[in-house]
PDB file of C-alpha atoms in Angstrom:
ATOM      1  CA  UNK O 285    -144.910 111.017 -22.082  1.00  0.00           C
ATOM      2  CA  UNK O 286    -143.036 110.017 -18.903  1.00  0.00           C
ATOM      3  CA  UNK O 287    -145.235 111.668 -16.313  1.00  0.00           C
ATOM      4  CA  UNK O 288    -148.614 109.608 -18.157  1.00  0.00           C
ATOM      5  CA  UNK O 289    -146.172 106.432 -17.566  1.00  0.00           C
ATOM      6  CA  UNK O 290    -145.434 107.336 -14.025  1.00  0.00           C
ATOM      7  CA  UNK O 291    -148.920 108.550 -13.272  1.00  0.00           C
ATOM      8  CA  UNK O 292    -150.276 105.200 -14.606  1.00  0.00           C
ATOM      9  CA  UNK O 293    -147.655 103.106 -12.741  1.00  0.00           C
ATOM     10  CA  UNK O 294    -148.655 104.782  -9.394  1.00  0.00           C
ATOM     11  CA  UNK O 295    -152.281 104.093 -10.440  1.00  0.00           C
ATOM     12  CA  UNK O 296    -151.590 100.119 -11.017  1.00  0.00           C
ATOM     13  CA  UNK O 297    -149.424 100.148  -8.145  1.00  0.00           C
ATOM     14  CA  UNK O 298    -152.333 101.102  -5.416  1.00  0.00           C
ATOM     15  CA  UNK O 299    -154.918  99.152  -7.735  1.00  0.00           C
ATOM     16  CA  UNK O 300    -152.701  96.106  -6.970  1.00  0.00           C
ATOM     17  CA  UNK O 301    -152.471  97.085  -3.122  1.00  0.00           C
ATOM     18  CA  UNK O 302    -156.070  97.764  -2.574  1.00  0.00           C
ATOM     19  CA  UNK O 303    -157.007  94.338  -4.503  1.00  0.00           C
ATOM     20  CA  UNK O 304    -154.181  92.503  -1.521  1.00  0.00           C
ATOM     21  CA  UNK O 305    -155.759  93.894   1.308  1.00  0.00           C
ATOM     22  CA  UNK O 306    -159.529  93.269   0.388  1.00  0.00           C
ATOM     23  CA  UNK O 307    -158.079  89.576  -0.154  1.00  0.00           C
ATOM     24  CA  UNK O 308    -156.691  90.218   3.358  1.00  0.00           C
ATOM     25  CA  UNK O 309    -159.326  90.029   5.925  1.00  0.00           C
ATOM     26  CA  UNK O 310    -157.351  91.199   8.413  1.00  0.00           C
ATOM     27  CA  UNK O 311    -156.964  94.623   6.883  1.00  0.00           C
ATOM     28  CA  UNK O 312    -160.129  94.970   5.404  1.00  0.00           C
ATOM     29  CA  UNK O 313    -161.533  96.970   9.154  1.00  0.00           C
ATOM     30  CA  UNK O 314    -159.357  99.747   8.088  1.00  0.00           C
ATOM     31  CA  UNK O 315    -160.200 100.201   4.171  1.00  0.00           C
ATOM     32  CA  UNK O 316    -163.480 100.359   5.925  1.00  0.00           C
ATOM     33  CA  UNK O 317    -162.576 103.827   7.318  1.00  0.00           C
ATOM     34  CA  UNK O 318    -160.677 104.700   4.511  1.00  0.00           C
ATOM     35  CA  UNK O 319    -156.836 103.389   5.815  1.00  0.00           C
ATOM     36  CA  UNK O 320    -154.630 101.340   4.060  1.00  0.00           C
ATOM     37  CA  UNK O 321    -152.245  98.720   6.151  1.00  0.00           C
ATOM     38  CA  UNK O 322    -149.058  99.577   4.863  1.00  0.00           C
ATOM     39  CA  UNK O 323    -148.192  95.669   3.744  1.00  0.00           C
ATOM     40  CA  UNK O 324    -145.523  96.686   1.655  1.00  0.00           C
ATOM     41  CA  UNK O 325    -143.533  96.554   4.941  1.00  0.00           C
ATOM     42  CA  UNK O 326    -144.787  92.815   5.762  1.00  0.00           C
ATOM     43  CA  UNK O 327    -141.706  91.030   4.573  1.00  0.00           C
ATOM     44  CA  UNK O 328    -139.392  93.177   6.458  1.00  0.00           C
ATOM     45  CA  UNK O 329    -140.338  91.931   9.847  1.00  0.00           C
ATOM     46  CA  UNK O 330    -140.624  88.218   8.829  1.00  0.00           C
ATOM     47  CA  UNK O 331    -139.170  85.842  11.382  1.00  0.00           C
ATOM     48  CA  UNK O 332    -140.296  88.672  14.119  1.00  0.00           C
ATOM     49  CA  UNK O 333    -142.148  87.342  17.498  1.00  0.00           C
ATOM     50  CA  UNK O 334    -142.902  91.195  19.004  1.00  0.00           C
ATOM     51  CA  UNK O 335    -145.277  91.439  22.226  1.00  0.00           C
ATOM     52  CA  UNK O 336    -145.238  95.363  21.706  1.00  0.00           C
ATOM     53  CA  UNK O 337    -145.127  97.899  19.400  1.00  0.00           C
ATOM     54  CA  UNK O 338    -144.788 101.568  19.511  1.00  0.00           C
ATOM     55  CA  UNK O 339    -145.436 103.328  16.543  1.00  0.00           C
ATOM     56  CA  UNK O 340    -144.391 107.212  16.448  1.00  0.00           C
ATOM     57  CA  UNK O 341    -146.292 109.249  14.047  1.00  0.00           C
ATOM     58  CA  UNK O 342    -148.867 106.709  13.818  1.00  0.00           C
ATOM     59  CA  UNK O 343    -150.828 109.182  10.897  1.00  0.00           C
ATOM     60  CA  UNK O 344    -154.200 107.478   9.912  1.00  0.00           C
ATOM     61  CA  UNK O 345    -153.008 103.998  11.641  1.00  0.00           C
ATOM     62  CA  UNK O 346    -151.484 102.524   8.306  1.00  0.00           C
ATOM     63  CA  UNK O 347    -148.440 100.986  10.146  1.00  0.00           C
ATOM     64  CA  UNK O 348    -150.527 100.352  13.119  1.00  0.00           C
ATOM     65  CA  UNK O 349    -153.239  98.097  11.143  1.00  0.00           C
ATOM     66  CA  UNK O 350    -150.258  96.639   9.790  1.00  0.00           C
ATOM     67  CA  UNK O 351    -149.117  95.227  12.798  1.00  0.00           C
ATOM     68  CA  UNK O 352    -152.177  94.963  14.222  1.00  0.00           C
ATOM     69  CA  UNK O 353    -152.688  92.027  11.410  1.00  0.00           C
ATOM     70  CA  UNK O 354    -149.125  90.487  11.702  1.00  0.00           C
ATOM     71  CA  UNK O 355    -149.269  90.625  15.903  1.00  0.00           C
ATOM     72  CA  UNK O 356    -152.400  89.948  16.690  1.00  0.00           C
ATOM     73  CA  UNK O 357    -152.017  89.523  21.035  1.00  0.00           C
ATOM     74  CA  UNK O 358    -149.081  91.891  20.585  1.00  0.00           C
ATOM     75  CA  UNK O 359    -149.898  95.597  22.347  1.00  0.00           C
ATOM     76  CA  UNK O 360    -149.586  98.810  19.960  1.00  0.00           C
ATOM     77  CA  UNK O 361    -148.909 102.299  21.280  1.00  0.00           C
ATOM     78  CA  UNK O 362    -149.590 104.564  17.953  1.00  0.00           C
ATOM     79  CA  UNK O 363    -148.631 108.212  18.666  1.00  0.00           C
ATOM     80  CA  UNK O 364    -150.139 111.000  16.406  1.00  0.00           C
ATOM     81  CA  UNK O 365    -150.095 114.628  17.287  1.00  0.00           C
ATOM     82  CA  UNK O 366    -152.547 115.886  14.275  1.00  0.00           C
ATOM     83  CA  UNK O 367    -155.995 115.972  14.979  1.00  0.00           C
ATOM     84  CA  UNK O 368    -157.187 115.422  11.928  1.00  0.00           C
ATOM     85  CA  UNK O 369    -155.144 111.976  11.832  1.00  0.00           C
ATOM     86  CA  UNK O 370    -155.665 111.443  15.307  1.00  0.00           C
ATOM     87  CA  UNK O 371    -159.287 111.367  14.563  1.00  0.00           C
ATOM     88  CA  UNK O 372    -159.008 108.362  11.815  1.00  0.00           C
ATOM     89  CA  UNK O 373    -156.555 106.606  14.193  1.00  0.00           C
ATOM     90  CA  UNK O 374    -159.061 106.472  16.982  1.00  0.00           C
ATOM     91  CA  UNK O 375    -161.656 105.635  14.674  1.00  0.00           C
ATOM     92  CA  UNK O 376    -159.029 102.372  13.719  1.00  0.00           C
ATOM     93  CA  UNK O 377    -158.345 101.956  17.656  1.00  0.00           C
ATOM     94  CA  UNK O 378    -161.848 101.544  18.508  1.00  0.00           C
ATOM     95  CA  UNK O 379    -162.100  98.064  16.366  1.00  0.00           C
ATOM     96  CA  UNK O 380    -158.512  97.324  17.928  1.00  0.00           C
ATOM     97  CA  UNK O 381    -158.900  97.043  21.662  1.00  0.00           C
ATOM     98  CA  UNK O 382    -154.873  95.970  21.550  1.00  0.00           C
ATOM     99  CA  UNK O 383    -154.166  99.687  20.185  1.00  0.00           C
ATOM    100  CA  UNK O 384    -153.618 102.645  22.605  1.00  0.00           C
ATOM    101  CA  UNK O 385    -153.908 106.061  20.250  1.00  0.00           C
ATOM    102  CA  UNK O 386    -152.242 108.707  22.190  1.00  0.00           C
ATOM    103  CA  UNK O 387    -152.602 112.246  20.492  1.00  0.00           C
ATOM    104  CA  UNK O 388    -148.898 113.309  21.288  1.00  0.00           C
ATOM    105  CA  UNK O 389    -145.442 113.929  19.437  1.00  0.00           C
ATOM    106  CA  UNK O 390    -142.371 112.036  21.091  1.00  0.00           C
ATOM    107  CA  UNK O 391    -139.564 115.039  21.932  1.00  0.00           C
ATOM    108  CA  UNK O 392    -136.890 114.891  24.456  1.00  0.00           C
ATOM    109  CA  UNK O 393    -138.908 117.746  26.444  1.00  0.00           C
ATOM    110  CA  UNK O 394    -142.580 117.545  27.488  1.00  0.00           C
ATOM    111  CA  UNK O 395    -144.837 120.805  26.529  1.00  0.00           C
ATOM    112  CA  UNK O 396    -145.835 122.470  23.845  1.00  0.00           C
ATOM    113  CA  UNK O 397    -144.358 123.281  20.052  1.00  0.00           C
ATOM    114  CA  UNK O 398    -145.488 124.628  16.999  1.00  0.00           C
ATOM    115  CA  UNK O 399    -145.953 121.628  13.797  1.00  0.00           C
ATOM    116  CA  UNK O 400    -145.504 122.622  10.176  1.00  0.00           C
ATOM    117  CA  UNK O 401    -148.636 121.316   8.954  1.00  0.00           C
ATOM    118  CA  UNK O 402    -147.886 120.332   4.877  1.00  0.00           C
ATOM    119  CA  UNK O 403    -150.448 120.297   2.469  1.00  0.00           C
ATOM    120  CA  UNK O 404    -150.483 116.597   2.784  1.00  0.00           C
ATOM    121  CA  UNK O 405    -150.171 116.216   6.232  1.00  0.00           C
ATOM    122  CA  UNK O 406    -148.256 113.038   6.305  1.00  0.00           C
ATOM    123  CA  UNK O 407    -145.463 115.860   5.340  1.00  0.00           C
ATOM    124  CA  UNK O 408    -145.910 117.821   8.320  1.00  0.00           C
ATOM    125  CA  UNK O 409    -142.905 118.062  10.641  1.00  0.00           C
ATOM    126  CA  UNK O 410    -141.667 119.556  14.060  1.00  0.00           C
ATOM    127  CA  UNK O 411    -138.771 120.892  12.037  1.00  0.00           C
ATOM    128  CA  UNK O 412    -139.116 123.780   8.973  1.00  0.00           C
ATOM    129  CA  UNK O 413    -140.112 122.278   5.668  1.00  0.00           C
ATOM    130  CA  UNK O 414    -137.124 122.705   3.073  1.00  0.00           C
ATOM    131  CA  UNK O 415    -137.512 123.928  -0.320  1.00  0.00           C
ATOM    132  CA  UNK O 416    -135.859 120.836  -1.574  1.00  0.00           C
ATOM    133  CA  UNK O 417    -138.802 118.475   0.173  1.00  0.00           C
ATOM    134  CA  UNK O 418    -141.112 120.074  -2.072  1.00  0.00           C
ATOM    135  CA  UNK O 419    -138.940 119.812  -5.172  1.00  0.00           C
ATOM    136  CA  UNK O 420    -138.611 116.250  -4.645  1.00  0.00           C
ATOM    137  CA  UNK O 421    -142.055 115.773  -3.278  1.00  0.00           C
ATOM    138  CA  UNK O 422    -144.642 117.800  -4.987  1.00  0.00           C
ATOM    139  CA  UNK O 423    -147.450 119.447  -2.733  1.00  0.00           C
ATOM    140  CA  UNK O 424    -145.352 118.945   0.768  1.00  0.00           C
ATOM    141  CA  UNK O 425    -144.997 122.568   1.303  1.00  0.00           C
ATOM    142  CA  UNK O 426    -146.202 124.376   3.876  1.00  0.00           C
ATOM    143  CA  UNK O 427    -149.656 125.056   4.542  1.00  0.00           C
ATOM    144  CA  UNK O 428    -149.958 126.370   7.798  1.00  0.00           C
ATOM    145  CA  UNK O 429    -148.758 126.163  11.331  1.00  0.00           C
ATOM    146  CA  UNK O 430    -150.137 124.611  14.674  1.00  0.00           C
ATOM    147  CA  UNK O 431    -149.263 123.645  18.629  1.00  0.00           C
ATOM    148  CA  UNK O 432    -149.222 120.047  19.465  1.00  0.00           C
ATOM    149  CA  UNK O 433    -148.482 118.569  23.053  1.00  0.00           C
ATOM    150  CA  UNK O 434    -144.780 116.688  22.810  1.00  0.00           C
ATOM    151  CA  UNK O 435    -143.468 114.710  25.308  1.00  0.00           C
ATOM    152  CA  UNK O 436    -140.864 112.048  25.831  1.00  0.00           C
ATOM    153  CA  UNK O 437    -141.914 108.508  25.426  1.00  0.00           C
ATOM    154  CA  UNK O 438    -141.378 107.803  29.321  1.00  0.00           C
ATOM    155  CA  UNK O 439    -144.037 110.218  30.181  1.00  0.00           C
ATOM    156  CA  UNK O 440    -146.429 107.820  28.614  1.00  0.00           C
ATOM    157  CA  UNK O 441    -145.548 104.459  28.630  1.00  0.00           C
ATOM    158  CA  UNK O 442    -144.701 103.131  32.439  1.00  0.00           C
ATOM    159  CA  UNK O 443    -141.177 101.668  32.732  1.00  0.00           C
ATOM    160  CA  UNK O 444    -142.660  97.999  33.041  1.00  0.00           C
ATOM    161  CA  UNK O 445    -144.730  98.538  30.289  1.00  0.00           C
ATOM    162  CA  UNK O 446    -141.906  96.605  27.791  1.00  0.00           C
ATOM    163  CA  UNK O 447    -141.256  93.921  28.672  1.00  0.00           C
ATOM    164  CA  UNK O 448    -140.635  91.047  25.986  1.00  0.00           C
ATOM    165  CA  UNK O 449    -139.817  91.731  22.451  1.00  0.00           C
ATOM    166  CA  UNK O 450    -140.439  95.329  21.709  1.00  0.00           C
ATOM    167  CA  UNK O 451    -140.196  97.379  17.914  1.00  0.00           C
ATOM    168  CA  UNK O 452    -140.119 100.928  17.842  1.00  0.00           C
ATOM    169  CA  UNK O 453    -141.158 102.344  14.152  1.00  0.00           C
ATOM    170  CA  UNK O 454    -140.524 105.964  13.777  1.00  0.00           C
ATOM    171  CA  UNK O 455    -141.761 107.807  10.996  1.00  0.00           C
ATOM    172  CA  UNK O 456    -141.414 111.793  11.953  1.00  0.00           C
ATOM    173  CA  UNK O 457    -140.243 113.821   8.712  1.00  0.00           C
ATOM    174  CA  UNK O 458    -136.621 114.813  10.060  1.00  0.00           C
ATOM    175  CA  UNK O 459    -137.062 115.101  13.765  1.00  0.00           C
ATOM    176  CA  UNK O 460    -135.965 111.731  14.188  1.00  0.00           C
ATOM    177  CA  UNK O 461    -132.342 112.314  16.273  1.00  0.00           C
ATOM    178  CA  UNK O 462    -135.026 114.254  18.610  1.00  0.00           C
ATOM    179  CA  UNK O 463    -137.745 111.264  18.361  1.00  0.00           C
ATOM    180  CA  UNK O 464    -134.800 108.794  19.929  1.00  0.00           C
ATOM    181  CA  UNK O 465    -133.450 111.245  22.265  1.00  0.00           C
ATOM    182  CA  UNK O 466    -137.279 111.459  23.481  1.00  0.00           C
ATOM    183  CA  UNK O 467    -137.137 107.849  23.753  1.00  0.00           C
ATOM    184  CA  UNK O 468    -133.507 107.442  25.481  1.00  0.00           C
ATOM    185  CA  UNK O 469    -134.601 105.716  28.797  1.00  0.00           C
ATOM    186  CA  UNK O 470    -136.742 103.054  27.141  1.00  0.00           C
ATOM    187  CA  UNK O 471    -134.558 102.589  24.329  1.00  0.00           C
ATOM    188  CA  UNK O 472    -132.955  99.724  26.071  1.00  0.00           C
ATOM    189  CA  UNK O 473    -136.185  98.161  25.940  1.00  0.00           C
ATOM    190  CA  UNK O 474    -136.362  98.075  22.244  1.00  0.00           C
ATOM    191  CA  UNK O 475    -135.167  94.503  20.668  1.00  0.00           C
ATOM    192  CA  UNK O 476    -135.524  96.020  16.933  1.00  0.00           C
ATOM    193  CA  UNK O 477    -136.414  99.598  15.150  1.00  0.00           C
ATOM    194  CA  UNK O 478    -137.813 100.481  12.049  1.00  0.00           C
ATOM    195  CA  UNK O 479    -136.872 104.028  11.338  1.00  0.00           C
ATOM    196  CA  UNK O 480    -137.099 106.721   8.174  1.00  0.00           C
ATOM    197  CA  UNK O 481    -134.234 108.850   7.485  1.00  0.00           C
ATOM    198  CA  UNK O 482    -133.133 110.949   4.852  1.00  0.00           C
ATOM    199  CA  UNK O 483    -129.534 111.136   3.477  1.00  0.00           C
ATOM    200  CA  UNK O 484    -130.532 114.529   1.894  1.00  0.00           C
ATOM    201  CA  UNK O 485    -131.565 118.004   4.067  1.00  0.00           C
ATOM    202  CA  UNK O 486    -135.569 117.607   3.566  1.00  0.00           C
ATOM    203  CA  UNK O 487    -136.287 119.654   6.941  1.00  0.00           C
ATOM    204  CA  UNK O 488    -134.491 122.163   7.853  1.00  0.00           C
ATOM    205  CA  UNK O 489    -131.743 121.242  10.912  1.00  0.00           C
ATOM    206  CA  UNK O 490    -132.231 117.654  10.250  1.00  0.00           C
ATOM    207  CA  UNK O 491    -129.993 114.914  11.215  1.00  0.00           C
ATOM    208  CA  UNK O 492    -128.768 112.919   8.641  1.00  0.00           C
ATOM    209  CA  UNK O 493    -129.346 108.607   8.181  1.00  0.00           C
ATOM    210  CA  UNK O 494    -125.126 108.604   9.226  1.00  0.00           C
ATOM    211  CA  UNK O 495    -126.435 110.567  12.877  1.00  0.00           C
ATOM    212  CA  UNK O 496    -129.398 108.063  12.992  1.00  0.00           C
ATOM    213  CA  UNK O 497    -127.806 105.359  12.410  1.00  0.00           C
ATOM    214  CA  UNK O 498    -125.076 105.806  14.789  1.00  0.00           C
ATOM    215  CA  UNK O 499    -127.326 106.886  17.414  1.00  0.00           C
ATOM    216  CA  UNK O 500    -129.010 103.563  17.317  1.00  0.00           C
ATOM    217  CA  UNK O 501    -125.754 101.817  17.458  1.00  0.00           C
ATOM    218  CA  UNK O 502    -124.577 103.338  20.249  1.00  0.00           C
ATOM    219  CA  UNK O 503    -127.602 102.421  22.131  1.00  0.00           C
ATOM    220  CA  UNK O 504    -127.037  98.791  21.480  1.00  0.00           C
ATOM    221  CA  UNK O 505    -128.760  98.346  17.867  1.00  0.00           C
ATOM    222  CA  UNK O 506    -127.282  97.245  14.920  1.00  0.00           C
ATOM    223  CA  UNK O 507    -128.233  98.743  11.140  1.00  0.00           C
ATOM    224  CA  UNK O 508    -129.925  95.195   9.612  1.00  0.00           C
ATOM    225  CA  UNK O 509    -131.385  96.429   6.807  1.00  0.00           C
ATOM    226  CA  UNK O 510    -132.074  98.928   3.829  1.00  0.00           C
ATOM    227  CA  UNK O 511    -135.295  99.484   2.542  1.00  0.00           C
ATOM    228  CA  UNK O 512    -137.674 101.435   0.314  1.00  0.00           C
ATOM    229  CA  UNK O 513    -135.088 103.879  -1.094  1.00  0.00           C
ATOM    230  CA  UNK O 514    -136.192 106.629  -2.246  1.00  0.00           C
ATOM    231  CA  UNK O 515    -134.239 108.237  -4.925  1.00  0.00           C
ATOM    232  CA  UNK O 516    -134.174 111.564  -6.824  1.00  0.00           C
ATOM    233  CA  UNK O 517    -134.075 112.049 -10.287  1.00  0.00           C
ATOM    234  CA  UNK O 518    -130.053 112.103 -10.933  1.00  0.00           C
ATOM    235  CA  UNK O 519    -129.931 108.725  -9.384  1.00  0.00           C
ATOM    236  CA  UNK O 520    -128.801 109.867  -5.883  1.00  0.00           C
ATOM    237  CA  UNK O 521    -130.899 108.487  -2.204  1.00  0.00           C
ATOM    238  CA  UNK O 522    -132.996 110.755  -0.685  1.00  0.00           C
ATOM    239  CA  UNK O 523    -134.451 108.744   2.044  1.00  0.00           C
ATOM    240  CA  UNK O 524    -134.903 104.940   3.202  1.00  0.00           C
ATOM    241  CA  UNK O 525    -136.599 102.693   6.004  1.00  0.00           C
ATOM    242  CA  UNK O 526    -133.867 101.337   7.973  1.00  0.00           C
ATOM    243  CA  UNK O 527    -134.210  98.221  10.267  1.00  0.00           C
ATOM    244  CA  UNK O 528    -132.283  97.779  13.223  1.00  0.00           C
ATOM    245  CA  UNK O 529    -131.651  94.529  15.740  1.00  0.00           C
ATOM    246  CA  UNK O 530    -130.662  94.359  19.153  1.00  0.00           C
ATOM    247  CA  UNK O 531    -127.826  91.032  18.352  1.00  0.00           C
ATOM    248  CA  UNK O 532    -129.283  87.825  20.231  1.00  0.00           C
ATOM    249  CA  UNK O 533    -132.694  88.908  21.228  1.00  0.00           C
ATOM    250  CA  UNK O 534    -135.163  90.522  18.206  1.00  0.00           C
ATOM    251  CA  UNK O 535    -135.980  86.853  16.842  1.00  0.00           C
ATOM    252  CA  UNK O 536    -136.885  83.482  18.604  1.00  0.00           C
TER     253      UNK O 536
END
């Protein structure tokens, strides 16, 4: 029936992804501890030359390995505020002396707030998990609650720290409005931003892609892109990767 065709598709799809990164030795360090590079996202950020990299929500590292591979001499600030993520994405650190793991959440405020840990954890969100992320993605709900330190992005990275080409992934299950406004003073730094939004209420008080996306153009960085759209089972979006480029300075 259709859910043996799906289940087999998803099957072949991550057969086919684990045979490219063993071909990969760049990524093979991270299969090694049981992470995956996420190199479905390599041919969005051809033509990039980035010096740094600040990935927020960094999970197991899968982004982070990523670029890690692709950059090289580039510097990588992975924030993850889950221990039990954290503690893979130190384990990936520790063969990447250009990765700093810092076991935080970006927020506008610095302190303290309670996480909405999901049964899979990469589904765990500062925000209240929606009915409706479930329904579209099984086993998301909640499974229990926890405090994580938060902090905005200034409070750890130095104001020189920047400087050159800079990408800023984000990746934070609906808080992302409060993920930017936690970055707002080094935002000018940024020459390009890889962000997931939703255009469907996942988490509960979260902005919409229209608020992210004109958030990011009024600090200077133009929507470039559209991918890995997500959609649900009438045919409407539910979420997407978007790519945005500071005109005249994200490429060489």
């Amino acid at each position: 029936g259709p859910i043996l065709r799906v289940s087999v598709a998803l099957l072949l799809q991550k057969l086919l992804k684990g045979c490219r990164l063993l071909s990969d030795r760049r990524f093979r360090p991270g299969l090694l501890r049981g992470v995956a590079a996420t190199i479905e996202h390599k041919p969005v950020f051809n033509g990039y030359r980035f010096v740094n990299i600040v990935d927020i929500r960094a999970n197991c590292g899968q982004f982070t390995l990523l670029m890690a591979g692709l950059y090289p001499s580039a510097r990588i600030y992975a924030f993850e505020p889950l221990a039990p993520a954290f503690g893979k994405l130190r384990q990936v650190a520790a063969k990447l002396p250009q990765v700093r793991a810092v076991q935080a959440a970006i927020a506008p405020q610095a302190g303290r707030m309670p996480i909405n840990v999901a049964k899979r954890q990469d589904s765990s969100s500062l925000l209240p998990i929606s009915p409706l992320q479930e329904q579209m993605f099984p086993n998301t709900g909640l499974d229990h609650r926890e405090t994580v330190e938060v902090g905005p992005l200034d409070r750890y990275l130095p104001g020189d720290t920047l400087i050159g080409p800079s990408l800023l992934k984000i990746d934070v299950q609906g808080f992302e409005l409060q993920a930017l406004q936690g970055c707002a003073t080094r935002l000018p730094a940024f020459t390009a931003a890889f962000v997931e939004a939703s255009f469907m209420v996942l988490y509960e008080r979260q902005a919409l892609a229209d608020a992210v996306i004109d958030y990011l153009h009024a600090a200077g960085l133009r929507l470039r892109g559209i991918f890995n759209v997500t959609y649900a089972p009438d045919g409407r979006p539910v979420q997407a990767d978007f790519l945005f480029e500071r005109p005249g300075s994200a490429r060489p």
